[in-house]
Coordinates of N, CA and C in Angstrom, one line a residue:
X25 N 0.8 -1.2 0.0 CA 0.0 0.0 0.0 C 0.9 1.2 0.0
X26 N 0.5 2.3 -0.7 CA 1.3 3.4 -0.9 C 0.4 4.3 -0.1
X27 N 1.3 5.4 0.2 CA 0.5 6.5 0.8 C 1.6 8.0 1.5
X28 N 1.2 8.6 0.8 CA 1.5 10.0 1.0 C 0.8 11.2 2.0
X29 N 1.3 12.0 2.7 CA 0.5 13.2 3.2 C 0.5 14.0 3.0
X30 N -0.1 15.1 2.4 CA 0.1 17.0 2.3 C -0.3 17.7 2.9
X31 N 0.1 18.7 3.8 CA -0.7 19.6 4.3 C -0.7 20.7 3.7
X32 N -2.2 21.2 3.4 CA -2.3 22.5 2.4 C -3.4 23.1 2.8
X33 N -2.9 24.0 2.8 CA -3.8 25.1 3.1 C -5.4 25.8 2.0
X34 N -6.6 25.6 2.2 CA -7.7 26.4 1.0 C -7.7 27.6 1.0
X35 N -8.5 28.1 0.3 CA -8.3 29.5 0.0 C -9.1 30.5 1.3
X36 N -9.9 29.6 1.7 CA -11.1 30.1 2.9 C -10.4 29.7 4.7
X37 N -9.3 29.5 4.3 CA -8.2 29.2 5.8 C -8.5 28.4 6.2
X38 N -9.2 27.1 6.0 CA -8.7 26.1 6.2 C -7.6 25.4 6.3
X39 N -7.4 24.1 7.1 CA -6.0 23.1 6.8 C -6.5 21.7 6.6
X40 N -6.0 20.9 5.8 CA -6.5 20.1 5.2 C -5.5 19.4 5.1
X41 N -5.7 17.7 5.2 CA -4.6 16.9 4.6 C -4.8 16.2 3.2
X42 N -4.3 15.9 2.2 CA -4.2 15.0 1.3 C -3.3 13.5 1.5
X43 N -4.4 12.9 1.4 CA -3.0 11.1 1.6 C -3.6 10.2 0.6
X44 N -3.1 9.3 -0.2 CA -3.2 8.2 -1.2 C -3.6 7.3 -0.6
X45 N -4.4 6.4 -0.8 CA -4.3 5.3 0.1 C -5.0 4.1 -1.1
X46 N -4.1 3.4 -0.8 CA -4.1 2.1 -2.2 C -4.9 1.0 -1.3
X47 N -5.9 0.2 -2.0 CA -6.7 -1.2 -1.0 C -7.0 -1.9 -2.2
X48 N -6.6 -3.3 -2.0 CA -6.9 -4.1 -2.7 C -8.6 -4.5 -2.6
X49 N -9.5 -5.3 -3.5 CA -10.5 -5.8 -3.5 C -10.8 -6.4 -3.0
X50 N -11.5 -7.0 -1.9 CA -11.5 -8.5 -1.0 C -12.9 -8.7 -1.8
X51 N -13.0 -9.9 -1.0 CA -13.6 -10.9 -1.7 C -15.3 -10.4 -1.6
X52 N -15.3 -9.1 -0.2 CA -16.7 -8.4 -0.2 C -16.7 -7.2 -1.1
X53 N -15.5 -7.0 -1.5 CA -15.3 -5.8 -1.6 C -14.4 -4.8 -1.0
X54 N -14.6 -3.6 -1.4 CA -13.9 -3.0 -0.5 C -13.6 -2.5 0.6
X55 N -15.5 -2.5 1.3 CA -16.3 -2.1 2.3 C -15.9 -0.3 3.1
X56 N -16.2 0.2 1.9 CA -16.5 1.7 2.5 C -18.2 2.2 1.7
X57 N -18.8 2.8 2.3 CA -19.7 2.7 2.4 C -19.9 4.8 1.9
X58 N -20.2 5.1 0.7 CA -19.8 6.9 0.3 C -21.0 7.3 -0.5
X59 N -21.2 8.8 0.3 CA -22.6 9.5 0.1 C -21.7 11.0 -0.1
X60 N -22.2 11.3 -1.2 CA -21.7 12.8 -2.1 C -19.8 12.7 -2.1
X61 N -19.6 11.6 -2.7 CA -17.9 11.4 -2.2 C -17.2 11.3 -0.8
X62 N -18.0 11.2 -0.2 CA -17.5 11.3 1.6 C -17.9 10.1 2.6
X63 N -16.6 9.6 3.1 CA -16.8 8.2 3.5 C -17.9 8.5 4.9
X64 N -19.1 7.2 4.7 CA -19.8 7.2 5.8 C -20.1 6.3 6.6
X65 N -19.7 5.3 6.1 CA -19.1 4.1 6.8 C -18.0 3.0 6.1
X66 N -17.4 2.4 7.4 CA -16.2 1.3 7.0 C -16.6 0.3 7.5
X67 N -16.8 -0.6 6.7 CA -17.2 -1.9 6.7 C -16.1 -2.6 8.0
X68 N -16.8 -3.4 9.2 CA -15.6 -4.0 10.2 C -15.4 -5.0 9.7
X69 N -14.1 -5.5 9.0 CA -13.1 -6.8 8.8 C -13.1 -6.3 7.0
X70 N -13.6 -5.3 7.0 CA -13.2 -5.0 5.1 C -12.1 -4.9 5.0
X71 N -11.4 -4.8 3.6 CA -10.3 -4.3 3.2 C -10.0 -3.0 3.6
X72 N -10.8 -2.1 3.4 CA -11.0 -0.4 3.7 C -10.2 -0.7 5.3
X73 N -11.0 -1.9 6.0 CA -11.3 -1.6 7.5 C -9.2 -1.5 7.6
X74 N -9.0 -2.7 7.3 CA -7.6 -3.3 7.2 C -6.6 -2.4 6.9
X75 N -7.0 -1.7 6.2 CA -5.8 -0.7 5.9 C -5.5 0.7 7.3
X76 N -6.6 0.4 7.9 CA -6.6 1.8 8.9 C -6.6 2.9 8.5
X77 N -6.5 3.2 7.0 CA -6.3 4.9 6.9 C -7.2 5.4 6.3
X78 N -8.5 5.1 6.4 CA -9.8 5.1 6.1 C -10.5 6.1 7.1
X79 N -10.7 7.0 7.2 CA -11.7 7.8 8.3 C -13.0 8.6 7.8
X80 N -14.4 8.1 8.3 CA -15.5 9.0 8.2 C -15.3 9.8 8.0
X81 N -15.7 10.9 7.1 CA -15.8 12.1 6.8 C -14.8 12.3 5.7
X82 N -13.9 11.7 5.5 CA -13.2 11.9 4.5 C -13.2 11.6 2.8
X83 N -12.9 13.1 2.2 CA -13.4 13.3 1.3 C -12.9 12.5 -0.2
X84 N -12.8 11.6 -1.0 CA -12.6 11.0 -2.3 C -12.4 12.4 -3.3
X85 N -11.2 12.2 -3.6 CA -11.1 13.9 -4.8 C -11.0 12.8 -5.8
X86 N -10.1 12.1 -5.9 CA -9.6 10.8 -7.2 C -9.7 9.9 -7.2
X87 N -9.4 8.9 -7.7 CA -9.7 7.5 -7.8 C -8.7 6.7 -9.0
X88 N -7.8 6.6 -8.4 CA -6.7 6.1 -9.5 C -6.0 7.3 -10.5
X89 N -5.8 8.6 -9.6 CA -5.3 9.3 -10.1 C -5.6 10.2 -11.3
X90 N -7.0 10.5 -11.5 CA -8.3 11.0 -11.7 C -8.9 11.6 -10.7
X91 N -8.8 13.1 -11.3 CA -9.5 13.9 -10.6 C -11.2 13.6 -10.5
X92 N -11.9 13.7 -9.5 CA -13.5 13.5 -9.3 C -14.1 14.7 -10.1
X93 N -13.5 15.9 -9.7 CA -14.8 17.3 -10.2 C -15.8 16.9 -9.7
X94 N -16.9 17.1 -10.7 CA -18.1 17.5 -10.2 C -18.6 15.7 -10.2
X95 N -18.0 14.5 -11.0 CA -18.3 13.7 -10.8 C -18.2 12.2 -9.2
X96 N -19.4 11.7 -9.6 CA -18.9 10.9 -8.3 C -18.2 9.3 -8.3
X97 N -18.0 8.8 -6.6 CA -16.6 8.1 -7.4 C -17.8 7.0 -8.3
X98 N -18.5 6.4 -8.1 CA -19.4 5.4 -8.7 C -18.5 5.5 -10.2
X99 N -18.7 6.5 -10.7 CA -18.2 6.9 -12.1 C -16.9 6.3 -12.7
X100 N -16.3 6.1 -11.6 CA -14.5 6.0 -12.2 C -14.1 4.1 -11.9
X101 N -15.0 3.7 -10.9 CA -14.9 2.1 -10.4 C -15.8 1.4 -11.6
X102 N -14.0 0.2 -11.9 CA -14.4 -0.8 -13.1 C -14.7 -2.0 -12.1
X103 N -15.6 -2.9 -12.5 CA -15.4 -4.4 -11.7 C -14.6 -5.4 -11.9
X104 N -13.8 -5.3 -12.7 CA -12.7 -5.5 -13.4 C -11.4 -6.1 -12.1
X105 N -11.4 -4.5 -11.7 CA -10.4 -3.9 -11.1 C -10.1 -4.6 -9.6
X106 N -8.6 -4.8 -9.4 CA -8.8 -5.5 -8.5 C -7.8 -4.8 -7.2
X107 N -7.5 -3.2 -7.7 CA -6.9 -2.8 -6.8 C -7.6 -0.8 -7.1
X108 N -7.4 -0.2 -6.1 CA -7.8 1.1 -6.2 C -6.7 2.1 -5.1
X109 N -6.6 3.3 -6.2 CA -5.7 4.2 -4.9 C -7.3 5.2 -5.3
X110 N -7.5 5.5 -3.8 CA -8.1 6.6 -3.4 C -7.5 8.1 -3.6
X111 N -7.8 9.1 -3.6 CA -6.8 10.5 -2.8 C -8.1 11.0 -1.9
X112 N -7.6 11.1 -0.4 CA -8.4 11.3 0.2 C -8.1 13.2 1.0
X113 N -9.7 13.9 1.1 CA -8.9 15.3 1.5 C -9.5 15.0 3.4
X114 N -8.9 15.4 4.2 CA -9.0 15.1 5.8 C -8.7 16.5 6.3
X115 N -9.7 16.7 7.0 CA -9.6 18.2 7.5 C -8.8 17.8 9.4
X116 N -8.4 18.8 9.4 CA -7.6 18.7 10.5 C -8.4 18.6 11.4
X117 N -8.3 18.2 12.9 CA -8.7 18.0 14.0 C -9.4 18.9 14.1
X118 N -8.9 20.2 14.4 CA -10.1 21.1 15.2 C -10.8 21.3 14.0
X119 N -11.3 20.9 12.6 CA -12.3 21.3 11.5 C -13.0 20.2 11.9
X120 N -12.4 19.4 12.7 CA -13.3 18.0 12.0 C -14.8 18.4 13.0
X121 N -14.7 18.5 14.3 CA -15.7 18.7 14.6 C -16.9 19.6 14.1
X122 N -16.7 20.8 14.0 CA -17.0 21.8 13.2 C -17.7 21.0 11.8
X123 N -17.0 20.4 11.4 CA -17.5 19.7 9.9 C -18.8 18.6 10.3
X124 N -18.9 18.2 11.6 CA -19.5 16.8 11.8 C -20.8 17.2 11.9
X125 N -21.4 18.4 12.4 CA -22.7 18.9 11.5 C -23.1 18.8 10.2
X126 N -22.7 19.4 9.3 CA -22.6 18.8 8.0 C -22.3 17.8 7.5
X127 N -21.7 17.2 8.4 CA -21.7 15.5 7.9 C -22.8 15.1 8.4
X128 N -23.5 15.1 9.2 CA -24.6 14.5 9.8 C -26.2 15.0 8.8
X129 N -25.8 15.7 8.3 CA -27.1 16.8 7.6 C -26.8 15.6 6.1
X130 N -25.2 15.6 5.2 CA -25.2 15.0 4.2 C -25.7 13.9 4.6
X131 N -25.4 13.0 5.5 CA -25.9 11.1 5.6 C -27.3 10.8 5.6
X132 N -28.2 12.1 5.6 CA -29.4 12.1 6.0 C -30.1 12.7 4.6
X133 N -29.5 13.6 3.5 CA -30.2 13.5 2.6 C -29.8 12.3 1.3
X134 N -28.7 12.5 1.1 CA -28.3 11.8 -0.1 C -28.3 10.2 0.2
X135 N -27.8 9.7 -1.3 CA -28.0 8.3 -1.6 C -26.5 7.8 -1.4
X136 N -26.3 6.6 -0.5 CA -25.6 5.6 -0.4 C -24.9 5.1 -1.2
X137 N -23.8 4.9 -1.5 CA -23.0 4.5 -2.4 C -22.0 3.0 -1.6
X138 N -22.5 2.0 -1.6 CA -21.9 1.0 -0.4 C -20.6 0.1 -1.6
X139 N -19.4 0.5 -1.6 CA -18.3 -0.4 -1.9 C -18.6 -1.9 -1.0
X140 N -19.4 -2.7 -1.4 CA -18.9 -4.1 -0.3 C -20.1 -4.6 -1.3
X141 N -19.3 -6.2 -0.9 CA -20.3 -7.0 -2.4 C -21.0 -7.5 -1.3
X142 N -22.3 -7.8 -1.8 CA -23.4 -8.6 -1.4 C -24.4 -8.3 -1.7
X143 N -25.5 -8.6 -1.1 CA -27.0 -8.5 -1.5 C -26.9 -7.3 -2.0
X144 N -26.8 -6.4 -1.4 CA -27.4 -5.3 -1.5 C -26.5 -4.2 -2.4
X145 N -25.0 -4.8 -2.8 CA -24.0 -3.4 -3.0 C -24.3 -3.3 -4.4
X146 N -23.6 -1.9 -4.7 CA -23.5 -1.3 -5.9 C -22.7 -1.7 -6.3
X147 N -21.3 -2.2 -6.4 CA -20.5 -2.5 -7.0 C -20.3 -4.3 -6.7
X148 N -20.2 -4.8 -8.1 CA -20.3 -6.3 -8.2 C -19.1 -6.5 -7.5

């Protein structure tokens, strides 16, 4: 697994991290569970789970080195594929709380996006 950190600064004074985080496919999947690009749950014993550098709230910009824009990740995952690097953006500690409003407001309107195979996932 590869993985990088950046800390950078937005234009609105925030601090923010960037880190890469590469997970192979397990046999459920990948088990992160993402609504408007933003992880909202980790599957316990997933691959996601296994790697530890997986945290709620954290934002998907790319997906194999592909920028997201305005699109979401659904868009860029082949089933094919048997490995994925994420780029994930993490707001620093004292944002996160601050942010967990708004995270609570997103998990409540939008649609589910569940990486984990089974009955019910979006991705085979």
């Amino acid at each position: 697994m590869t993985e990088y950190i950046i800390h950078q600064h937005a234009s609105d004074g925030s601090t923010f991290f960037v880190l890469d985080v590469t997970v192979k496919v397990g046999s459920n999947g990948i088990g992160l569970d993402i609504i408007s690009n933003r992880i909202v749950g980790i599957v316990s014993g997933s691959a996601a789970s296994a790697t530890g550098k997986f945290l709620l709230g954290d934002e998907i910009v790319a997906v194999n080195g592909i920028a997201l824009g305005q699109r979401e990740v659904r868009e860029l995952l082949q089933p094919q594929r048997m490995e994925y690097t994420f780029r994930l953006r993490r707001l620093t500690s004292d944002q996160a709380t601050t942010a967990a409003g708004t995270f609570d407001k997103l998990t409540s309107k939008h649609k589910r996006l569940s990486l984990a195979r089974g009955q019910d996932a979006t991705v085979p």
